[in-house]
């Protein structure tokens, strides 16, 4: 569900025509719909209404300050994975007591910054990391609130690059070592063992893997309780998919599959949705430069590229592509939609059927809100696209298009003597 719709054959973001944004700000650009973001947060949050819960938006999906500010104002917490994300969400007004810190490789500086800010908990992913957190907390004369992230060893049925809950993945503590690590955690100074966490992967489109994970962690929690651990929080990660092409379950069903196995544990539930909150709330708008035909193929060459949206080549991801202006009597063509970057992997779609465009037309690459802009790069010295946030009839530039000076700002031109 989103608020990108056609009115008289013109694609709008809420009440703003995308073509109007293109006229003002050029292409390519990202545009997000505030109404969609608010709605997604509300629907997701309400799905967990029956339980003591906290939604911690996984800000890695889309981390513009204005987006974070919007979620913070709705009471969202944040799931962070770096010191940069901590600084960003604090800058946007996040409540530190609603921040959880995940990730396998936290540095001393990041641990110290998180403890200094007073976050809710650090999700610790290995024995060495747990010992390091204890040391850093000791130096700061603080107690670190920690949970151990458990790898539940299951297959969430998603792309291997975004599957994290299998035993050969780098994430979490293996099931076979969980109790050992909890016992060690208890023996270490300056740790408050407040919870348990897990996360099984991303773009998951069935409820069964979530239910399986919840069942596995429920029995671990019961045993830990019996061993005297007073756990308060159970962090179930993120992972609910969105309809790129497939039909994921609605948040209410997803919540039910997670909560059912946990209902008698009396824990406060933390969830870390990323994609489901922001994915369909953003599109990437790009302009057709050329139609190129070879003996065997037709290419629609656009001004956006893999440096703007890398998901198609990285995960074989499908993104619907819609014309910003629908024209009657346009025949359909089958084409690859490609960018100007010098890589064969630079495509948004392959062998895609779409209404025949012409040079100068605008195309909207849909469902690009999550893991779109945040994964953009400057490859081929391409400035990153601007981000626009539409709210009703207003379009706010929340990040300007980069300039050449931005690209070389940190560089030094050192001219070496020829030898
Ligand atoms: N919590 C943890 C610990 C995570 O690692 C992730 C995502 C999330 C929550 C949020 O998952 P979500 O609700 O968004 O599925 N770049 C990839 C996705 C990488 C996901 C990484 N972790 C993509 O474009 O598909």
Short mmCIF file of C-alpha atoms and ligand atoms in Angstrom, two decimals:
data_model
loop_
_atom_site.label_atom_id
_atom_site.label_comp_id
_atom_site.label_asym_id
_atom_site.label_seq_id
_atom_site.Cartn_x
_atom_site.Cartn_y
_atom_site.Cartn_z
CA UNK A 1 0.00 0.00 0.00
CA UNK A 2 1.36 3.39 -0.95
CA UNK A 3 0.40 6.85 -2.16
CA UNK A 4 1.98 6.87 -5.60
CA UNK A 5 -1.01 6.90 -7.94
CA UNK A 6 -2.02 8.01 -11.41
CA UNK A 7 -4.28 11.00 -11.85
CA UNK A 8 -5.25 11.62 -15.46
CA UNK A 9 -2.44 9.33 -16.52
CA UNK A 10 0.19 11.32 -14.58
CA UNK A 11 2.00 9.58 -11.74
CA UNK A 12 1.78 11.51 -8.47
CA UNK A 13 3.49 11.26 -5.11
CA UNK A 14 0.50 12.10 -2.91
CA UNK A 15 -0.65 15.45 -4.39
CA UNK A 16 2.54 16.28 -6.25
CA UNK A 17 3.13 15.24 -9.88
CA UNK A 18 6.48 13.46 -10.24
CA UNK A 19 7.04 15.35 -13.50
CA UNK A 20 6.86 18.60 -11.54
CA UNK A 21 9.61 17.45 -9.18
CA UNK A 22 11.70 16.45 -12.21
CA UNK A 23 11.25 19.92 -13.73
CA UNK A 24 12.40 21.57 -10.53
CA UNK A 25 15.17 19.32 -9.40
CA UNK A 26 16.28 17.33 -12.44
CA UNK A 27 16.73 13.57 -12.63
CA UNK A 28 17.44 11.06 -11.27
CA UNK A 29 15.89 11.64 -7.83
CA UNK A 30 14.45 9.69 -4.94
CA UNK A 31 11.04 10.71 -3.69
CA UNK A 32 9.38 9.47 -0.51
CA UNK A 33 5.76 9.77 0.60
CA UNK A 34 5.30 10.91 4.21
CA UNK A 35 1.68 9.72 4.22
CA UNK A 36 2.86 6.23 3.28
CA UNK A 37 5.58 6.26 5.92
CA UNK A 38 3.15 7.31 8.64
CA UNK A 39 0.61 4.74 7.58
CA UNK A 40 3.14 1.93 7.47
CA UNK A 41 4.46 2.77 10.91
CA UNK A 42 0.94 2.90 12.37
CA UNK A 43 -0.22 -0.35 10.79
CA UNK A 44 2.94 -2.14 11.88
CA UNK A 45 2.83 -0.76 15.41
CA UNK A 46 -0.87 -1.62 15.77
CA UNK A 47 -0.18 -5.20 14.69
CA UNK A 48 1.72 -5.61 17.98
CA UNK A 49 -0.81 -3.70 20.08
CA UNK A 50 -1.74 -6.80 22.07
CA UNK A 51 1.78 -7.11 23.46
CA UNK A 52 4.15 -4.96 25.47
CA UNK A 53 6.32 -3.94 22.54
CA UNK A 54 8.69 -1.42 21.01
CA UNK A 55 9.17 -0.87 17.28
CA UNK A 56 12.82 -0.04 16.60
CA UNK A 57 13.01 1.08 12.98
CA UNK A 58 16.02 -0.57 11.29
CA UNK A 59 17.40 2.70 10.00
CA UNK A 60 19.91 1.05 7.69
CA UNK A 61 17.03 0.77 5.21
CA UNK A 62 16.69 4.54 4.78
CA UNK A 63 18.51 6.88 7.09
CA UNK A 64 17.87 10.44 5.96
CA UNK A 65 17.53 12.70 9.02
CA UNK A 66 14.03 13.81 8.06
CA UNK A 67 12.81 10.23 7.76
CA UNK A 68 14.31 9.40 11.15
CA UNK A 69 12.74 12.54 12.62
CA UNK A 70 9.35 11.53 11.29
CA UNK A 71 9.57 8.08 12.87
CA UNK A 72 10.98 9.48 16.12
CA UNK A 73 8.00 11.83 16.35
CA UNK A 74 5.70 8.82 16.06
CA UNK A 75 7.38 7.17 19.04
CA UNK A 76 9.60 4.82 17.10
CA UNK A 77 12.81 3.48 18.52
CA UNK A 78 15.78 2.64 16.29
CA UNK A 79 17.87 -0.38 15.47
CA UNK A 80 21.38 0.83 14.70
CA UNK A 81 24.46 -0.98 13.40
CA UNK A 82 27.20 1.64 13.61
CA UNK A 83 28.41 4.74 15.39
CA UNK A 84 27.33 6.72 12.35
CA UNK A 85 23.78 5.46 12.68
CA UNK A 86 23.82 6.27 16.40
CA UNK A 87 24.90 9.85 15.69
CA UNK A 88 22.35 10.17 12.90
CA UNK A 89 19.33 9.06 14.89
CA UNK A 90 20.35 11.14 17.93
CA UNK A 91 20.71 14.14 15.60
CA UNK A 92 17.17 13.45 14.38
CA UNK A 93 15.77 13.48 17.91
CA UNK A 94 15.70 9.78 18.81
CA UNK A 95 15.15 8.80 22.43
CA UNK A 96 18.36 6.93 23.45
CA UNK A 97 16.29 4.69 25.72
CA UNK A 98 14.65 3.33 22.55
CA UNK A 99 17.81 2.43 20.65
CA UNK A 100 19.17 -1.08 20.20
CA UNK A 101 22.60 -1.69 18.70
CA UNK A 102 23.05 -4.77 16.47
CA UNK A 103 25.97 -5.98 14.37
CA UNK A 104 28.91 -8.39 14.50
CA UNK A 105 31.74 -5.89 14.53
CA UNK A 106 31.26 -3.09 17.04
CA UNK A 107 34.44 -1.13 17.74
CA UNK A 108 35.50 0.11 21.19
CA UNK A 109 34.60 3.65 20.13
CA UNK A 110 31.14 2.59 19.00
CA UNK A 111 30.50 0.63 22.18
CA UNK A 112 31.62 3.61 24.27
CA UNK A 113 29.44 6.03 22.28
CA UNK A 114 26.41 3.78 22.74
CA UNK A 115 27.00 3.42 26.47
CA UNK A 116 27.65 7.15 26.78
CA UNK A 117 24.34 7.89 25.07
CA UNK A 118 22.49 5.49 27.38
CA UNK A 119 20.90 3.22 24.79
CA UNK A 120 18.40 0.48 25.66
CA UNK A 121 20.69 -2.45 24.84
CA UNK A 122 23.54 -3.82 22.79
CA UNK A 123 22.82 -7.02 20.91
CA UNK A 124 26.06 -8.89 21.32
CA UNK A 125 27.01 -11.43 18.69
CA UNK A 126 30.03 -13.36 19.99
CA UNK A 127 32.07 -14.25 23.06
CA UNK A 128 34.94 -11.88 22.19
CA UNK A 129 32.50 -9.03 21.62
CA UNK A 130 30.80 -9.69 24.95
CA UNK A 131 34.17 -9.54 26.74
CA UNK A 132 35.02 -6.31 24.94
CA UNK A 133 31.72 -4.71 25.94
CA UNK A 134 32.39 -5.69 29.54
CA UNK A 135 35.87 -4.10 29.40
CA UNK A 136 34.72 -0.87 27.77
CA UNK A 137 31.84 -0.56 30.25
CA UNK A 138 34.29 -1.18 33.10
CA UNK A 139 36.57 1.61 31.90
CA UNK A 140 33.56 3.91 31.79
CA UNK A 141 32.41 2.73 35.24
CA UNK A 142 29.05 1.81 33.79
CA UNK A 143 27.00 -1.31 33.37
CA UNK A 144 26.26 -2.26 29.78
CA UNK A 145 22.74 -3.54 29.08
CA UNK A 146 23.20 -6.50 26.73
CA UNK A 147 21.29 -9.22 24.98
CA UNK A 148 22.92 -12.09 23.17
CA UNK A 149 21.94 -12.53 19.57
CA UNK A 150 21.06 -16.12 18.89
CA UNK A 151 21.42 -17.67 15.47
CA UNK A 152 18.37 -19.97 15.35
CA UNK A 153 19.71 -22.04 12.42
CA UNK A 154 16.84 -22.00 10.00
CA UNK A 155 16.25 -21.18 6.38
CA UNK A 156 14.02 -18.14 5.91
CA UNK A 157 13.66 -18.86 2.19
CA UNK A 158 15.07 -15.56 0.95
CA UNK A 159 18.05 -14.51 -1.17
CA UNK A 160 21.31 -15.90 0.30
CA UNK A 161 22.85 -12.42 0.63
CA UNK A 162 20.05 -11.31 2.95
CA UNK A 163 19.58 -14.52 4.88
CA UNK A 164 21.15 -14.30 8.35
CA UNK A 165 19.64 -17.05 10.49
CA UNK A 166 21.45 -20.02 9.04
CA UNK A 167 24.20 -21.63 11.06
CA UNK A 168 26.93 -20.90 8.50
CA UNK A 169 26.17 -17.18 8.52
CA UNK A 170 28.42 -14.76 10.46
CA UNK A 171 25.51 -13.55 12.58
CA UNK A 172 24.67 -14.43 16.16
CA UNK A 173 25.80 -17.05 18.60
CA UNK A 174 25.19 -20.67 17.51
CA UNK A 175 22.40 -22.54 19.29
CA UNK A 176 24.94 -25.02 20.62
CA UNK A 177 26.84 -22.27 22.49
CA UNK A 178 24.02 -20.04 23.73
CA UNK A 179 23.91 -21.34 27.30
CA UNK A 180 27.68 -21.32 27.63
CA UNK A 181 27.80 -17.67 26.57
CA UNK A 182 24.98 -16.64 28.88
CA UNK A 183 26.82 -18.34 31.75
CA UNK A 184 29.99 -16.49 30.83
CA UNK A 185 28.11 -13.20 30.52
CA UNK A 186 26.90 -13.63 34.08
CA UNK A 187 30.46 -14.05 35.27
CA UNK A 188 31.75 -10.91 33.54
CA UNK A 189 31.75 -7.54 35.32
CA UNK A 190 29.79 -4.51 34.14
CA UNK A 191 27.21 -6.38 32.09
CA UNK A 192 23.46 -6.31 32.72
CA UNK A 193 21.97 -9.24 30.87
CA UNK A 194 18.60 -7.80 29.94
CA UNK A 195 17.50 -9.80 26.93
CA UNK A 196 17.87 -12.10 23.99
CA UNK A 197 17.78 -11.18 20.33
CA UNK A 198 17.56 -12.82 16.95
CA UNK A 199 17.09 -11.87 13.30
CA UNK A 200 16.67 -14.42 10.54
CA UNK A 201 16.89 -12.45 7.31
CA UNK A 202 15.18 -9.94 5.10
CA UNK A 203 12.42 -9.87 2.46
CA UNK A 204 10.78 -12.91 4.03
CA UNK A 205 7.39 -13.59 2.46
CA UNK A 206 5.97 -16.37 4.63
CA UNK A 207 5.07 -16.52 8.30
CA UNK A 208 6.45 -20.02 8.93
CA UNK A 209 10.13 -19.02 9.39
CA UNK A 210 9.12 -16.30 11.86
CA UNK A 211 7.01 -18.75 13.86
CA UNK A 212 9.86 -21.25 13.82
CA UNK A 213 12.32 -18.64 15.08
CA UNK A 214 9.89 -17.52 17.81
CA UNK A 215 9.38 -21.10 18.93
CA UNK A 216 13.11 -21.71 19.11
CA UNK A 217 13.85 -18.59 21.12
CA UNK A 218 10.85 -19.24 23.40
CA UNK A 219 12.34 -22.51 24.58
CA UNK A 220 15.77 -20.90 25.05
CA UNK A 221 14.22 -18.11 27.13
CA UNK A 222 12.39 -20.65 29.30
CA UNK A 223 15.59 -22.51 30.03
CA UNK A 224 17.51 -19.30 30.75
CA UNK A 225 14.77 -18.21 33.13
CA UNK A 226 14.99 -21.54 34.89
CA UNK A 227 18.73 -20.89 35.19
CA UNK A 228 17.97 -17.62 36.97
CA UNK A 229 18.42 -15.08 34.16
CA UNK A 230 15.96 -12.22 34.58
CA UNK A 231 15.46 -11.39 30.93
CA UNK A 232 13.23 -8.42 30.14
CA UNK A 233 13.48 -7.89 26.38
CA UNK A 234 13.11 -10.23 23.48
CA UNK A 235 14.27 -8.65 20.24
CA UNK A 236 12.91 -10.52 17.23
CA UNK A 237 14.69 -8.54 14.51
CA UNK A 238 13.11 -7.45 11.26
CA UNK A 239 12.63 -9.18 7.96
CA UNK A 240 9.02 -8.91 6.87
CA UNK A 241 8.97 -8.64 3.07
CA UNK A 242 7.14 -6.25 0.80
CA UNK A 243 5.29 -6.93 -2.47
CA UNK A 244 7.98 -6.29 -5.07
CA UNK A 245 6.39 -9.16 -7.01
CA UNK A 246 5.48 -11.66 -4.35
CA UNK A 247 2.66 -11.35 -1.77
CA UNK A 248 4.00 -11.20 1.78
CA UNK A 249 1.68 -11.65 4.76
CA UNK A 250 0.14 -8.51 6.26
CA UNK A 251 1.79 -7.17 9.46
CA UNK A 252 -1.09 -8.45 11.62
CA UNK A 253 -0.52 -12.04 10.53
CA UNK A 254 3.23 -11.67 10.84
CA UNK A 255 2.83 -10.30 14.38
CA UNK A 256 0.51 -13.16 15.31
CA UNK A 257 3.00 -15.78 14.13
CA UNK A 258 5.72 -14.19 16.26
CA UNK A 259 3.63 -13.48 19.34
CA UNK A 260 1.74 -16.77 19.62
CA UNK A 261 4.73 -18.85 20.78
CA UNK A 262 5.79 -16.09 23.20
CA UNK A 263 2.51 -15.20 24.82
CA UNK A 264 3.21 -16.76 28.21
CA UNK A 265 6.70 -15.40 28.66
CA UNK A 266 5.79 -11.91 29.86
CA UNK A 267 8.65 -10.31 27.96
CA UNK A 268 8.70 -6.94 26.32
CA UNK A 269 8.95 -7.55 22.59
CA UNK A 270 11.23 -5.51 20.35
CA UNK A 271 10.89 -5.65 16.57
CA UNK A 272 13.26 -4.09 14.05
CA UNK A 273 11.38 -3.55 10.79
CA UNK A 274 13.25 -1.78 8.02
CA UNK A 275 12.04 -2.57 4.53
CA UNK A 276 8.37 -2.99 5.41
CA UNK A 277 8.17 0.56 6.79
CA UNK A 278 9.96 2.39 3.99
CA UNK A 279 10.25 0.14 0.93
CA UNK A 280 7.05 1.07 -0.84
CA UNK A 281 7.20 4.63 0.43
CA UNK A 282 9.91 5.58 -2.03
CA UNK A 283 10.51 5.56 -5.79
CA UNK A 284 13.50 6.44 -7.94
CA UNK A 285 12.61 8.63 -10.90
CA UNK A 286 14.88 8.52 -13.90
CA UNK A 287 14.81 9.95 -17.41
CA UNK A 288 15.08 8.00 -20.64
CA UNK A 289 18.18 9.11 -22.55
CA UNK A 290 18.20 6.77 -25.53
CA UNK A 291 16.46 3.80 -26.99
CA UNK A 292 19.19 1.58 -28.33
CA UNK A 293 18.42 -1.38 -30.53
CA UNK A 294 20.85 -4.12 -31.48
CA UNK A 295 20.32 -7.25 -33.56
CA UNK A 296 19.19 -9.17 -30.54
CA UNK A 297 17.97 -6.70 -27.95
CA UNK A 298 16.37 -3.43 -27.12
CA UNK A 299 17.89 -1.26 -24.39
CA UNK A 300 16.23 1.66 -22.68
CA UNK A 301 19.19 3.74 -21.51
CA UNK A 302 18.24 5.95 -18.55
CA UNK A 303 20.12 8.53 -16.50
CA UNK A 304 19.84 6.58 -13.22
CA UNK A 305 22.24 3.70 -12.66
CA UNK A 306 23.45 0.93 -10.40
CA UNK A 307 25.24 3.51 -8.28
CA UNK A 308 21.77 4.93 -7.45
CA UNK A 309 20.03 1.57 -6.93
CA UNK A 310 22.16 -1.54 -6.73
CA UNK A 311 19.48 -4.04 -5.68
CA UNK A 312 18.69 -5.48 -9.14
CA UNK A 313 22.22 -6.69 -9.79
CA UNK A 314 23.15 -7.46 -6.19
CA UNK A 315 20.11 -9.53 -5.26
CA UNK A 316 18.46 -10.19 -8.62
CA UNK A 317 15.77 -7.97 -7.20
CA UNK A 318 12.62 -7.10 -9.11
CA UNK A 319 11.44 -3.49 -9.07
CA UNK A 320 8.33 -2.55 -11.03
CA UNK A 321 8.99 0.25 -13.52
CA UNK A 322 6.14 2.58 -14.39
CA UNK A 323 5.89 5.42 -16.90
CA UNK A 324 5.47 8.76 -15.15
CA UNK A 325 3.09 9.76 -17.93
CA UNK A 326 0.82 7.04 -19.31
CA UNK A 327 0.11 7.49 -22.99
CA UNK A 328 -2.77 5.85 -24.71
CA UNK A 329 -2.05 3.58 -27.64
CA UNK A 330 1.51 2.87 -26.64
CA UNK A 331 2.47 -0.63 -27.65
CA UNK A 332 4.38 -2.79 -25.22
CA UNK A 333 8.02 -3.58 -25.82
CA UNK A 334 10.41 -5.95 -24.12
CA UNK A 335 13.66 -4.28 -23.16
CA UNK A 336 16.50 -4.07 -20.66
CA UNK A 337 16.38 -0.87 -18.67
CA UNK A 338 20.03 0.09 -18.18
CA UNK A 339 22.08 2.98 -16.85
CA UNK A 340 25.22 4.74 -18.10
CA UNK A 341 27.68 3.01 -15.72
CA UNK A 342 30.40 0.96 -17.35
CA UNK A 343 29.34 -2.44 -16.06
CA UNK A 344 27.09 -5.08 -17.56
CA UNK A 345 25.51 -5.34 -14.13
CA UNK A 346 24.19 -1.82 -14.49
CA UNK A 347 20.52 -2.52 -15.03
CA UNK A 348 17.20 -1.87 -13.31
CA UNK A 349 15.36 -4.58 -15.23
CA UNK A 350 16.09 -7.23 -17.83
CA UNK A 351 13.74 -8.48 -20.51
CA UNK A 352 10.99 -6.33 -19.02
CA UNK A 353 7.74 -5.70 -20.83
CA UNK A 354 6.74 -2.06 -20.57
CA UNK A 355 4.96 0.58 -22.66
CA UNK A 356 7.35 1.82 -25.33
CA UNK A 357 9.00 4.99 -24.01
CA UNK A 358 10.79 7.67 -25.96
CA UNK A 359 13.80 9.78 -25.20
CA UNK A 360 12.98 12.35 -22.52
CA UNK A 361 10.23 10.27 -20.88
CA UNK A 362 10.37 9.73 -17.13
CA UNK A 363 10.23 6.30 -15.54
CA UNK A 364 9.54 5.51 -11.89
CA UNK A 365 11.43 2.59 -10.39
CA UNK A 366 9.01 1.53 -7.69
CA UNK A 367 9.56 0.19 -4.15
CA UNK A 368 12.96 1.85 -3.97
CA UNK A 369 12.57 3.42 -0.51
CA UNK A 370 14.41 0.64 1.31
CA UNK A 371 18.08 -0.07 0.63
CA UNK A 372 17.98 2.34 -2.30
CA UNK A 373 19.57 5.68 -1.52
CA UNK A 374 21.47 4.29 1.48
CA UNK A 375 23.35 1.87 -0.77
CA UNK A 376 24.10 4.49 -3.40
CA UNK A 377 27.71 5.22 -4.29
CA UNK A 378 29.70 7.67 -6.34
CA UNK A 379 30.95 5.00 -8.75
CA UNK A 380 31.93 6.49 -12.12
CA UNK A 381 32.12 9.84 -10.29
CA UNK A 382 28.37 10.15 -10.36
CA UNK A 383 26.97 12.56 -7.77
CA UNK A 384 24.32 10.95 -5.60
CA UNK A 385 20.72 11.83 -6.42
CA UNK A 386 18.68 14.19 -4.27
CA UNK A 387 16.03 12.94 -1.87
CA UNK A 388 12.63 14.61 -1.82
CA UNK A 389 10.00 14.08 0.86
CA UNK A 390 6.44 14.75 -0.22
CA UNK A 391 3.79 15.51 2.38
CA UNK A 392 0.40 16.23 0.82
CA UNK A 393 1.00 18.96 -1.73
CA UNK A 394 4.42 19.94 -0.38
CA UNK A 395 7.72 18.59 -1.66
CA UNK A 396 10.70 19.11 0.65
CA UNK A 397 14.26 18.59 -0.51
CA UNK A 398 15.69 16.52 2.34
CA UNK A 399 19.02 15.95 0.65
CA UNK A 400 20.38 17.99 -2.19
CA UNK A 401 21.90 16.55 -5.30
CA UNK A 402 25.64 16.18 -4.78
CA UNK A 403 27.97 18.41 -6.73
CA UNK A 404 31.38 17.74 -8.19
CA UNK A 405 32.88 19.62 -5.21
CA UNK A 406 31.13 17.22 -2.85
CA UNK A 407 32.75 14.33 -4.68
CA UNK A 408 36.30 15.60 -4.22
CA UNK A 409 35.85 17.38 -0.90
CA UNK A 410 38.03 14.95 1.09
CA UNK A 411 40.60 14.44 -1.63
CA UNK A 412 44.02 16.05 -1.95
CA UNK A 413 45.72 16.58 -5.28
CA UNK A 414 49.25 15.47 -4.49
CA UNK A 415 51.47 15.98 -7.51
CA UNK A 416 54.47 13.71 -7.23
CA UNK A 417 57.77 14.58 -8.84
CA UNK A 418 58.48 12.58 -11.94
CA UNK A 419 61.52 10.41 -11.26
N1 LIG B 1 17.58 -6.14 12.21
C1 LIG B 1 18.78 -6.61 11.82
C2 LIG B 1 19.70 -7.10 12.85
C3 LIG B 1 19.14 -6.61 10.46
O1 LIG B 1 20.32 -7.10 10.09
C4 LIG B 1 18.23 -6.12 9.49
C5 LIG B 1 18.57 -6.09 8.08
C6 LIG B 1 16.98 -5.62 9.95
C7 LIG B 1 16.69 -5.65 11.30
C8 LIG B 1 15.96 -5.07 9.02
O2 LIG B 1 15.51 -6.03 8.11
P1 LIG B 1 14.27 -5.67 7.15
O3 LIG B 1 13.06 -5.48 8.04
O4 LIG B 1 14.62 -4.46 6.40
O5 LIG B 1 14.16 -6.88 6.30
N2 LIG B 1 20.34 -4.55 1.45
C9 LIG B 1 19.44 -5.69 1.44
C10 LIG B 1 18.82 -5.95 2.77
C11 LIG B 1 19.83 -6.14 3.88
C12 LIG B 1 19.19 -6.37 5.22
C13 LIG B 1 20.21 -6.34 6.30
N3 LIG B 1 19.69 -6.48 7.63
C14 LIG B 1 18.39 -5.48 0.34
O6 LIG B 1 18.45 -4.49 -0.37
O7 LIG B 1 17.53 -6.34 0.16
#
